[in-house]
Coordinates of C-alpha atoms in Angstrom, one line a residue:
X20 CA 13.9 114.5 181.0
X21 CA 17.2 113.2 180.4
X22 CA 17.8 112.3 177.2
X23 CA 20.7 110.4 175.1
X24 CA 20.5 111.0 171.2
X25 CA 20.9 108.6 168.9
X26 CA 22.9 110.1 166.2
X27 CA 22.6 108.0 162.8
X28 CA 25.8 105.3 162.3
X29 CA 26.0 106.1 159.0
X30 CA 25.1 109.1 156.9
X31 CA 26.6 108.7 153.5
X32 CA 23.3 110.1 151.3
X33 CA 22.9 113.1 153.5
X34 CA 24.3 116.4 151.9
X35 CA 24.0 119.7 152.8
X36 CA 21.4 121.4 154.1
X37 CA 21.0 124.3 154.0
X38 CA 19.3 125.2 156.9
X39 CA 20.7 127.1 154.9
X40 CA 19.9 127.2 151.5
X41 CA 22.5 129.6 149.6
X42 CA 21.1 133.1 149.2
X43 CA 23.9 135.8 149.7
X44 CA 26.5 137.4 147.5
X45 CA 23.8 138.3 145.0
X46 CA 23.7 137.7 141.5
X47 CA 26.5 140.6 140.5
X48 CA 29.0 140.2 143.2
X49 CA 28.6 136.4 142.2
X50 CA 29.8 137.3 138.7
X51 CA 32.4 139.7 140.3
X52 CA 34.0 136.8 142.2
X53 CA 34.2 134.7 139.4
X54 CA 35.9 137.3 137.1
X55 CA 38.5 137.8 139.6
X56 CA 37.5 141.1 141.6
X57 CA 37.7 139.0 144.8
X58 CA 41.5 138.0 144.3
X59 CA 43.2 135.9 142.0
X60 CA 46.5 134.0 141.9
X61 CA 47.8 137.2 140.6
X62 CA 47.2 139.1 143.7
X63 CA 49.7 140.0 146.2
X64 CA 49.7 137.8 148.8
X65 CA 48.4 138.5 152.3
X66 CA 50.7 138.2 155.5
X67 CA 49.1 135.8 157.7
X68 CA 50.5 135.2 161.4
X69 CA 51.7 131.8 162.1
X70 CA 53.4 130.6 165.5
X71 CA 55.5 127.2 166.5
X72 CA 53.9 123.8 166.3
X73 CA 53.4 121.7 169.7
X74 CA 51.5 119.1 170.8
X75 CA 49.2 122.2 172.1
X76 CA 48.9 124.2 169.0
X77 CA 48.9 121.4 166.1
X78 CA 47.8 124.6 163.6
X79 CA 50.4 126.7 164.9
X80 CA 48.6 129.4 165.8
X81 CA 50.3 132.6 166.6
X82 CA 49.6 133.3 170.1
X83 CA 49.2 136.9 170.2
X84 CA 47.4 137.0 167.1
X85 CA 44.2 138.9 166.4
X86 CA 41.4 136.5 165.8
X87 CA 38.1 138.1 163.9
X88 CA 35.0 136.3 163.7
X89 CA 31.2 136.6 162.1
X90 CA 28.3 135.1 163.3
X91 CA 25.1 134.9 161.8
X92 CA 22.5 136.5 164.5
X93 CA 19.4 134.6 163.5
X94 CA 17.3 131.7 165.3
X95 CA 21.1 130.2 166.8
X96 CA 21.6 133.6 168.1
X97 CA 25.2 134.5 169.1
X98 CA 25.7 133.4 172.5
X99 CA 27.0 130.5 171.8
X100 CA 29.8 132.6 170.2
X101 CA 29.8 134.9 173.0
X102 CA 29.5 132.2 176.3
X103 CA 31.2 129.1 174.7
X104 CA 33.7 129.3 172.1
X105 CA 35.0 132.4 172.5
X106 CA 36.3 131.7 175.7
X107 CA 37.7 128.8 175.0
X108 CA 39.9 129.7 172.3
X109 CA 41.0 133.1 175.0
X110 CA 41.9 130.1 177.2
X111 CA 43.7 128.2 175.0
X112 CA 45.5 131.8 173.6
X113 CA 44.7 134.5 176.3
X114 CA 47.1 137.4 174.4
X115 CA 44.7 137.1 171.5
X116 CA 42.3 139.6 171.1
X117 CA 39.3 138.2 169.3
X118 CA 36.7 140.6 168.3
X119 CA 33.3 139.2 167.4
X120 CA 30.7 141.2 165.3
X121 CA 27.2 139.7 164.5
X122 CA 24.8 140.4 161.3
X123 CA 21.8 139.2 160.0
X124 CA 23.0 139.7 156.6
X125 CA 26.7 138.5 155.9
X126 CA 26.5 138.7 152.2
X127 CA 25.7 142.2 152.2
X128 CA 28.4 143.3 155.1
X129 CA 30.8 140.9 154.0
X130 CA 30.7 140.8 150.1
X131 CA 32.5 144.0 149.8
X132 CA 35.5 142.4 152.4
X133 CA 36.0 139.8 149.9
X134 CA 36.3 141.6 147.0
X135 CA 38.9 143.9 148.9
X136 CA 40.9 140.7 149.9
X137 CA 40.2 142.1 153.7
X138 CA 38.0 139.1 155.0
X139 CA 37.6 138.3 158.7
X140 CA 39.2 134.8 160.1
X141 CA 35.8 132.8 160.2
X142 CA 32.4 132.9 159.3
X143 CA 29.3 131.9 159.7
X144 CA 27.3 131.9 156.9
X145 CA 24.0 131.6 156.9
X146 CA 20.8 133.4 156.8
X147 CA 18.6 134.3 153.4
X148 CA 21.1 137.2 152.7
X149 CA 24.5 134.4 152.9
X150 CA 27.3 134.6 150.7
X151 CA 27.2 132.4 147.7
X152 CA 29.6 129.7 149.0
X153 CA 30.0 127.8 145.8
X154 CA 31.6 130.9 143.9
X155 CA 33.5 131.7 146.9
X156 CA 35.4 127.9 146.8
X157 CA 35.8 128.5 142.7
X158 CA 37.8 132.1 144.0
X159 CA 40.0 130.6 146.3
X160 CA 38.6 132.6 148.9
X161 CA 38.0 129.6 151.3
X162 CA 40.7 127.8 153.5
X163 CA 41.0 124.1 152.8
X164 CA 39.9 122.6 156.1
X165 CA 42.3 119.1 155.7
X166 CA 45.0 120.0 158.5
X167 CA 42.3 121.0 160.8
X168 CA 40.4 117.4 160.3
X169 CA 43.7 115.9 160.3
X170 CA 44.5 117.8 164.1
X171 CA 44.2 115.7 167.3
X172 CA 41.1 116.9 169.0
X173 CA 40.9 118.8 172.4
X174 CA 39.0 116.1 174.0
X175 CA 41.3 113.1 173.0
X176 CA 44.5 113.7 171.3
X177 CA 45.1 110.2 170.3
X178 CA 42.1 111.1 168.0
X179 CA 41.8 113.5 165.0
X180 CA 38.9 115.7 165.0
X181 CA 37.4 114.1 161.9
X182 CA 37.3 110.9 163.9
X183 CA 34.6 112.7 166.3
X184 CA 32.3 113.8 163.9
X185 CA 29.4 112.1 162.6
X186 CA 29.6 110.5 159.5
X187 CA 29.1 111.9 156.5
X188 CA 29.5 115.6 158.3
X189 CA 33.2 115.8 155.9
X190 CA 31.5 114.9 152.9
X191 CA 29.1 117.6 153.4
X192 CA 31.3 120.5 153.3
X193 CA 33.3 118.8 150.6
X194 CA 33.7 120.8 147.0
X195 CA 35.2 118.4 144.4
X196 CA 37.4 116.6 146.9
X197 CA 38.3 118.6 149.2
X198 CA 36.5 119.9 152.7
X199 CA 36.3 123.5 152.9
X200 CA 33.0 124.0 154.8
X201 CA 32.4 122.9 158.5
X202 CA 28.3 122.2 158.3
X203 CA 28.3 122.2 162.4
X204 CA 24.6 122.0 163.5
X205 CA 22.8 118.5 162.8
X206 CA 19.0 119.5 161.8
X207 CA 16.2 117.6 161.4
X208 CA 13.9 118.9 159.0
X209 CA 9.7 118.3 159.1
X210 CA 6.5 119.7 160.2
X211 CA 6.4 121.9 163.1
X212 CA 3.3 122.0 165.8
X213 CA 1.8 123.0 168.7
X214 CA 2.0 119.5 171.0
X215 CA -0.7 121.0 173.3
X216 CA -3.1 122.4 171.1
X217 CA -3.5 119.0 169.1
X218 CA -3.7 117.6 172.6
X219 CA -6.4 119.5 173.4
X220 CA -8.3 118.8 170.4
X221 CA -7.6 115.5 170.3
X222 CA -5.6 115.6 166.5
X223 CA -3.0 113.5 165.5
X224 CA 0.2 114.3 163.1
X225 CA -0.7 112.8 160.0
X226 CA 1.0 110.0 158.5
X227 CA -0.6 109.7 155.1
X228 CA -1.7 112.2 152.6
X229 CA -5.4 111.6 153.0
X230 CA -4.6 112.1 157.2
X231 CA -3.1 115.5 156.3
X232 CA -5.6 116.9 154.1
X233 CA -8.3 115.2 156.6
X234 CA -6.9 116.9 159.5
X235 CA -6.1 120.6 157.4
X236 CA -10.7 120.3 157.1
X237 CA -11.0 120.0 160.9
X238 CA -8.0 122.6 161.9
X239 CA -9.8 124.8 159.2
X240 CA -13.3 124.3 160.5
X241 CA -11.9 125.3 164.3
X242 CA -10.9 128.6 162.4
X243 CA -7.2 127.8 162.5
X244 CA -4.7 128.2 159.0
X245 CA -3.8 124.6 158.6
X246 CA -0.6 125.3 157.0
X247 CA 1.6 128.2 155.8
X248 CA 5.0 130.1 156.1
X249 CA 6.5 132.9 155.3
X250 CA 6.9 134.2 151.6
X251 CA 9.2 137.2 151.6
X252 CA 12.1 135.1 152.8
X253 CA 11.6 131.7 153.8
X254 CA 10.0 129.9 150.6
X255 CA 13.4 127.8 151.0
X256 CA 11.7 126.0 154.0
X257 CA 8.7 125.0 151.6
X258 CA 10.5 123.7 148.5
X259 CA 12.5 121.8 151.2
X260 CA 9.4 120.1 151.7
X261 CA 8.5 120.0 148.5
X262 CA 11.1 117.7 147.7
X263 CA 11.5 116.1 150.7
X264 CA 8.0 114.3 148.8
X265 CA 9.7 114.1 145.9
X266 CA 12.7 112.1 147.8
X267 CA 9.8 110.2 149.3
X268 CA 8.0 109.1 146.3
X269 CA 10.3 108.5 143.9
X270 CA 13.8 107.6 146.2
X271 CA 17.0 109.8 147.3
X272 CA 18.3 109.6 143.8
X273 CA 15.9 112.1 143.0
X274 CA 17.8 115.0 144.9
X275 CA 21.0 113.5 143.8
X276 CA 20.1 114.0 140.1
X277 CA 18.8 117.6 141.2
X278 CA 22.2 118.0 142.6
X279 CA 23.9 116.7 139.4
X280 CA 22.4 119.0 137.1
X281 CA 20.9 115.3 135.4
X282 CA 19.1 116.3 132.2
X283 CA 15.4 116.6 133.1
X284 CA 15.6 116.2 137.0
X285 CA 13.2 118.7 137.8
X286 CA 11.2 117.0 135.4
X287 CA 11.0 113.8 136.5
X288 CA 8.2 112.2 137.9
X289 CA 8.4 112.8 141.4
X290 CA 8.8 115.9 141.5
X291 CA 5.7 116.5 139.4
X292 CA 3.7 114.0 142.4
X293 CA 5.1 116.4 145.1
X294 CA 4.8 119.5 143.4
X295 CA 1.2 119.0 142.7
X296 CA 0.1 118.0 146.2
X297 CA 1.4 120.9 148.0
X298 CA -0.2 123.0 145.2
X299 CA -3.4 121.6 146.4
X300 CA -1.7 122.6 150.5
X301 CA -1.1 125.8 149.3
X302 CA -4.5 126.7 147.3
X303 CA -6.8 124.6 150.5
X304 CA -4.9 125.6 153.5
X305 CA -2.1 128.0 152.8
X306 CA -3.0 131.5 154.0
X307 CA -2.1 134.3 150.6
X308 CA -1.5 137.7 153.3
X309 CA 1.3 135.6 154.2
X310 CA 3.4 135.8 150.8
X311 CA 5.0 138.6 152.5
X312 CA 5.7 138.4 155.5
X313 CA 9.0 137.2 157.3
X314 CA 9.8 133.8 158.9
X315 CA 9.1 135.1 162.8
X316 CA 5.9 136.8 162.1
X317 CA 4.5 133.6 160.5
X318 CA 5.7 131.3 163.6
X319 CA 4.9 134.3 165.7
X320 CA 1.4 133.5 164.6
X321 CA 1.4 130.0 165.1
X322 CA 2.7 130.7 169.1
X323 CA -0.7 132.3 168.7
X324 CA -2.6 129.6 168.1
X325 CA -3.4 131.2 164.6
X326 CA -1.0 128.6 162.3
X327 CA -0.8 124.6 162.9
X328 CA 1.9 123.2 161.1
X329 CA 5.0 125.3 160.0
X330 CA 7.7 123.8 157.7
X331 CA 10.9 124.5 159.5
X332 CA 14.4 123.1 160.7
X333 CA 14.8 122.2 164.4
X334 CA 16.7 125.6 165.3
X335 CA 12.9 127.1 165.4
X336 CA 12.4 126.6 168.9
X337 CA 15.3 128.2 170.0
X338 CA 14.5 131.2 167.3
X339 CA 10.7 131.3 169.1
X340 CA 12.0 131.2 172.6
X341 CA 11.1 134.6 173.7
X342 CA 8.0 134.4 172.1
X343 CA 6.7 131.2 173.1
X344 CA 3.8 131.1 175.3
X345 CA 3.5 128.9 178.7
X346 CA 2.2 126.1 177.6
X347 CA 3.3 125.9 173.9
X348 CA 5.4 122.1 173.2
X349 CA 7.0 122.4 170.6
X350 CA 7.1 119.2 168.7
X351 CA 7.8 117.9 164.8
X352 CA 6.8 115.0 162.6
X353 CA 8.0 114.1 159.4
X354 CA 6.4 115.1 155.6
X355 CA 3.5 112.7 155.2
X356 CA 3.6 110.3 152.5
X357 CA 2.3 111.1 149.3
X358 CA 1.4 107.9 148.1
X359 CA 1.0 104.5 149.2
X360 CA 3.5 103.3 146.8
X361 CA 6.3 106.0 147.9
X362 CA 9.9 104.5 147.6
X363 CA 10.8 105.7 151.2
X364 CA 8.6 104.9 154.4
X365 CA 7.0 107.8 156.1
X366 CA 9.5 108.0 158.8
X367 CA 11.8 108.8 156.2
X368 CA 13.0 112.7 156.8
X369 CA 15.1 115.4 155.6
X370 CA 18.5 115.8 158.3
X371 CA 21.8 117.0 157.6
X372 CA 24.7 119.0 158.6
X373 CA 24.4 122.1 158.1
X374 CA 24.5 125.9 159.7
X375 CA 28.3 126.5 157.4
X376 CA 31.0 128.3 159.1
X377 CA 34.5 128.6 156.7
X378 CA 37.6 130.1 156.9
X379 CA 38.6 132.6 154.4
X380 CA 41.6 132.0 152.8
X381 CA 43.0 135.4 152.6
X382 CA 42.7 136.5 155.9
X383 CA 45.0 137.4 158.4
X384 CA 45.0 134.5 160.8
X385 CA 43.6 131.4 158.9
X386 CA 45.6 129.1 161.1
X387 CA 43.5 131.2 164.4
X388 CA 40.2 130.7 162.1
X389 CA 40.6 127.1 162.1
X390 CA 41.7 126.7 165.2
X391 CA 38.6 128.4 166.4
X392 CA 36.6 125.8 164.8
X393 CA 38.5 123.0 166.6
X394 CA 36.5 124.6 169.9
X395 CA 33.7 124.5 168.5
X396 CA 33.8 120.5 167.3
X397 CA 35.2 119.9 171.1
X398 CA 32.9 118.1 173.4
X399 CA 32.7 120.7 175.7
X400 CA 32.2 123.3 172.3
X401 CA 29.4 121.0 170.7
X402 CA 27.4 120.5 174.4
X403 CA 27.4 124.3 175.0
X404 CA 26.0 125.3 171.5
X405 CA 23.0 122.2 172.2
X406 CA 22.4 123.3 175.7
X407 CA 22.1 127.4 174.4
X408 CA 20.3 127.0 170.6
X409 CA 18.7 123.3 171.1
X410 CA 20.2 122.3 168.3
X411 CA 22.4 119.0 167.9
X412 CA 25.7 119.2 166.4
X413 CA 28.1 116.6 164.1
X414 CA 30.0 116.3 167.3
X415 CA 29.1 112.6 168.4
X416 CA 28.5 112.2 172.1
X417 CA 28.2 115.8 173.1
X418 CA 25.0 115.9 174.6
X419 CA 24.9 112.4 176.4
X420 CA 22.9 112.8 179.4
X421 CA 21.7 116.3 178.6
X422 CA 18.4 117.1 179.8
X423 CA 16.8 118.7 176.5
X424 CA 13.7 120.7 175.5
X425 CA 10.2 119.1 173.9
X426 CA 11.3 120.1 170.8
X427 CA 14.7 119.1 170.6
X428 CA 13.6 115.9 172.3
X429 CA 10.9 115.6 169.5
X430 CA 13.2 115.7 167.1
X431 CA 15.8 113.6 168.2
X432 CA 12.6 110.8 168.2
X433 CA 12.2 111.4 164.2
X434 CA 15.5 111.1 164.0
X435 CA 15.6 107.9 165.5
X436 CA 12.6 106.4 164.0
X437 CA 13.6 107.5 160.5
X438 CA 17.1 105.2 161.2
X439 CA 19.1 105.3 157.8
X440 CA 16.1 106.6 155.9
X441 CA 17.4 110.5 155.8
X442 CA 18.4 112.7 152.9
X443 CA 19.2 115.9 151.8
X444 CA 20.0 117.8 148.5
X445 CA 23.2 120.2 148.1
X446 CA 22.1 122.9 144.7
X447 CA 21.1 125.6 146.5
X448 CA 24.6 125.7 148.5
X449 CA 26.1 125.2 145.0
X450 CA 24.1 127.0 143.0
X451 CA 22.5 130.7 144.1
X452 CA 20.6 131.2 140.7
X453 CA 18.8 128.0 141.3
X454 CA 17.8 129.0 144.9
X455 CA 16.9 132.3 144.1
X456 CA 14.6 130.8 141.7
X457 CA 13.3 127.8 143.6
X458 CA 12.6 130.4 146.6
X459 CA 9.9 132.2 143.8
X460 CA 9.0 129.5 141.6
X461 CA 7.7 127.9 145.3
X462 CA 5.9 131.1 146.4
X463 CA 4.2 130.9 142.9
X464 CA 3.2 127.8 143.3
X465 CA 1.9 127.8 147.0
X466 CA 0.5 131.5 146.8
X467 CA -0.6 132.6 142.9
X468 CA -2.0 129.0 142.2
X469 CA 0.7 128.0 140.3
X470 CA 0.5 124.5 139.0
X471 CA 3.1 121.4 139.2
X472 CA 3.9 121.5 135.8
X473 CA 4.8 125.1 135.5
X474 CA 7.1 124.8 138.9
X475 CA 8.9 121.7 137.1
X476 CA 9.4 123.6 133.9
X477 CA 10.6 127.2 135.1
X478 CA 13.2 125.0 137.6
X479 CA 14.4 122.6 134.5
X480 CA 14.8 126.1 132.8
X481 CA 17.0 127.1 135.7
X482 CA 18.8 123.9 136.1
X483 CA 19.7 123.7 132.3
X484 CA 21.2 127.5 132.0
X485 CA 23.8 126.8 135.3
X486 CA 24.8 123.5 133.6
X487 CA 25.2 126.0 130.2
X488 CA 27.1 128.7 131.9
X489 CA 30.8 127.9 131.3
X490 CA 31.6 130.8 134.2
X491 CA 30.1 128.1 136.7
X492 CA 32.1 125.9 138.4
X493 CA 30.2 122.6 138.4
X494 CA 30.4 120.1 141.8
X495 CA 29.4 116.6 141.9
X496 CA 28.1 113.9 144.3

């Protein structure tokens, strides 16, 4: 089927994802970078190439510089690296050597690189083991990203790049004023499910609260888990949902408050509503053996048939591929409405840029790093990465006429039905310590019958010693 997305006209309340929610440099290396043991102003400074400005190299790239990049091998993969963009920066530069190295932990094999002032030239960061990108910006171990917006694109050089990109994709990468993180893949956030098995037995995605606790008794009853996902290291796709609710019930200024460090925003009403009806998800239709296990053996499971819905971002069907059974359609709908009175309609869903890739700073070729990313925000960049990982980017028009999978093609539905009625939150990119401890305050609450109140009080705990720590830099939105 040939599809034509509709990307949103205007996306000025959606942050961050996280598709990424900020795990990485771990709590001590965090410290270390803000004490200064990643590099200071006092540091000597590094010698990084830089070539002649043309109409053709806008960064000036040195042409024979070496180019290094990182990508995060995890449900994107790395061929997109590997088939797209790669080649087209050899193309555009073919006496630069570009070595390419994949990990599914780049806070752990990158932290120490940093703190040596010996970083690669990009990087994708991302994963559950990503480097704390907040303390990295407060370092000054990230490139400010405002000549590459400011370049003519590859596609039209009569336009910049930041022309190009969907609205609101700047913003997102944006640390008090200034852009220093492209967030590249546009994901749609919701509840993920086997199209043919409700098919077959005739159930419907919920649209209500009473639906979706209706339809958990009859997918229980067939001996199915309703609901679940995977403790050990995605609990950041279920407090996405948590307070997607929360954004639901009580408005998007709910997140923002979150973001903002507001006194008592994990507090607030909302919040409460949202934590206490997954509680009841968790305690009804969760499934405990599942606390630790990893995200693919949980949607391994429900490619089984053994799970129905599975919170999740839309890069899962590319990430299930080689698993995924003839037969299994993909397909998501958004979080059900909590109440009848919700401030948001049920359409309403959590999208946003995310999937971050930076330049560092201090290494050798920032003008290379960023001219890397150019090729990736081309047309030709952006189509490749949709057509290989299913996954839309911030790179308007790229997949016009692309015929796309049942899950991509799902989501791209939500998308459109939700119109301007997305959100999205940005602490856990800011803020590790609170996404380290929203990852285990949700696993208590879905797994060890925590209740609502005790979730809202351990995170307002949380939220109240950042805004404390004078050592953290604090962003705003």
């Amino acid at each position: 089927m040939s599809v034509t997305p509709e990307l949103p006209a205007e996306l000025s309340r959606r942050t961050v994802l996280r598709r990424a929610a900020a795990a990485g440099l771990l709590a001590t290396p965090a410290v270390g970078l803000l004490s200064g043991c990643v590099g200071g102003g006092d540091d000597e400074p590094v010698e990084q190439a830089a070539g002649e400005k043309s109409a053709t190299n806008p960064l000036g790239v040195k042409e024979d510089a070496p180019l290094e990049v990182v990508i995060f091998n995890g449900g994107l993969g790395t061929k997109y690296a590997t088939d797209v963009h790669i080649p087209s920066y050899k193309k555009a530069f073919p006496k630069a050597e570009v070595k390419h190295s994949a990990t599914e932990e780049v806070g752990t094999v990158l932290q120490p690189r940093f703190t040596s002032n010996t970083p690669p030239d990009m990087v994708n960061n991302a994963g559950s083991k990503l480097l704390d990108q907040g303390a990295l910006v407060q370092a000054g171990q990230v490139q400010d990203l405002t000549d590459l917006l400011d370049a003519p694109s590859l596609n039209d050089p009569s336009k910049k790049v930041r022309d190009l990109l969907v609205p609101g994709t700047v913003e997102q990468g944006t640390f008090n004023g200034k852009p220093f993180v492209l967030n590249y893949a546009f994901t749609v956030f919701g509840l993920w499910y086997d199209a043919a098995l409700f098919e077959k037995n005739g159930w419907a995605a919920p649209k209500t609260w009473a639906d979706f606790t209706a339809l958990c008794d009859k997918i229980k009853a067939a001996g199915i888990t309703p609901y679940s996902y995977a403790g050990a290291n995605a609990a950041y796709y279920q407090y996405l949902v948590l307070l997607t609710s929360a954004a639901k019930i009580g408005g998007p200024d709910v997140l923002k408050n979150i973001d903002n460090l507001e006194d008592g925003a994990w507090q607030a009403e909302p919040v409460k509503q949202a934590a206490a009806a997954w509680a009841e998800i968790g305690a009804k239709y969760g499934n405990k053996a599942h606390l630790g296990l990893k995200h693919t053996e949980v949607q391994l499971q429900q490619n089984q048939g053994k799970v129905a819905f599975y919170p999740s971002g839309s890069w899962l069907e590319n990430e299930q591929a080689k698993d995924t059974p003839p037969g299994f359609k993909y397909a998501v709908t958004p979080v059900p409405s909590v109440t009848a009175s919700d401030a948001l309609p049920q359409t309403a869903i959590y999208a946003a840029a995310g999937e971050m890739y930076f330049v560092p700073a201090k290494g050798k070729n920032p003008r290379g790093g960023m001219e890397y990313l150019r090729h990736m925000l081309s047309k030709a960049g952006a189509k490749g990465f949709t057509e290989l990982t299913k996954v839309l980017t911030v790179v308007q028009g790229a997949v016009d006429g692309l015929d796309i999978s049942p899950g991509l093609t799902s989501g791209n539905a939500m998308l459109g039905a939700a119109g301007k009625d997305y959100f999205s939150y940005r602490f856990d990119t800011w803020y590790k310590k609170l996404d380290d401890e929203a990852r285990a305050a949700t696993n208590e609450l879905m797994f060890s019958g925590g209740s609502a109140q005790k979730f809202c009080d351990r995170m307002q705990k949380a939220a109240d010693a950042v805004k404390k720590d004078s050592s953290i830099e604090k962003f705003k939105r």
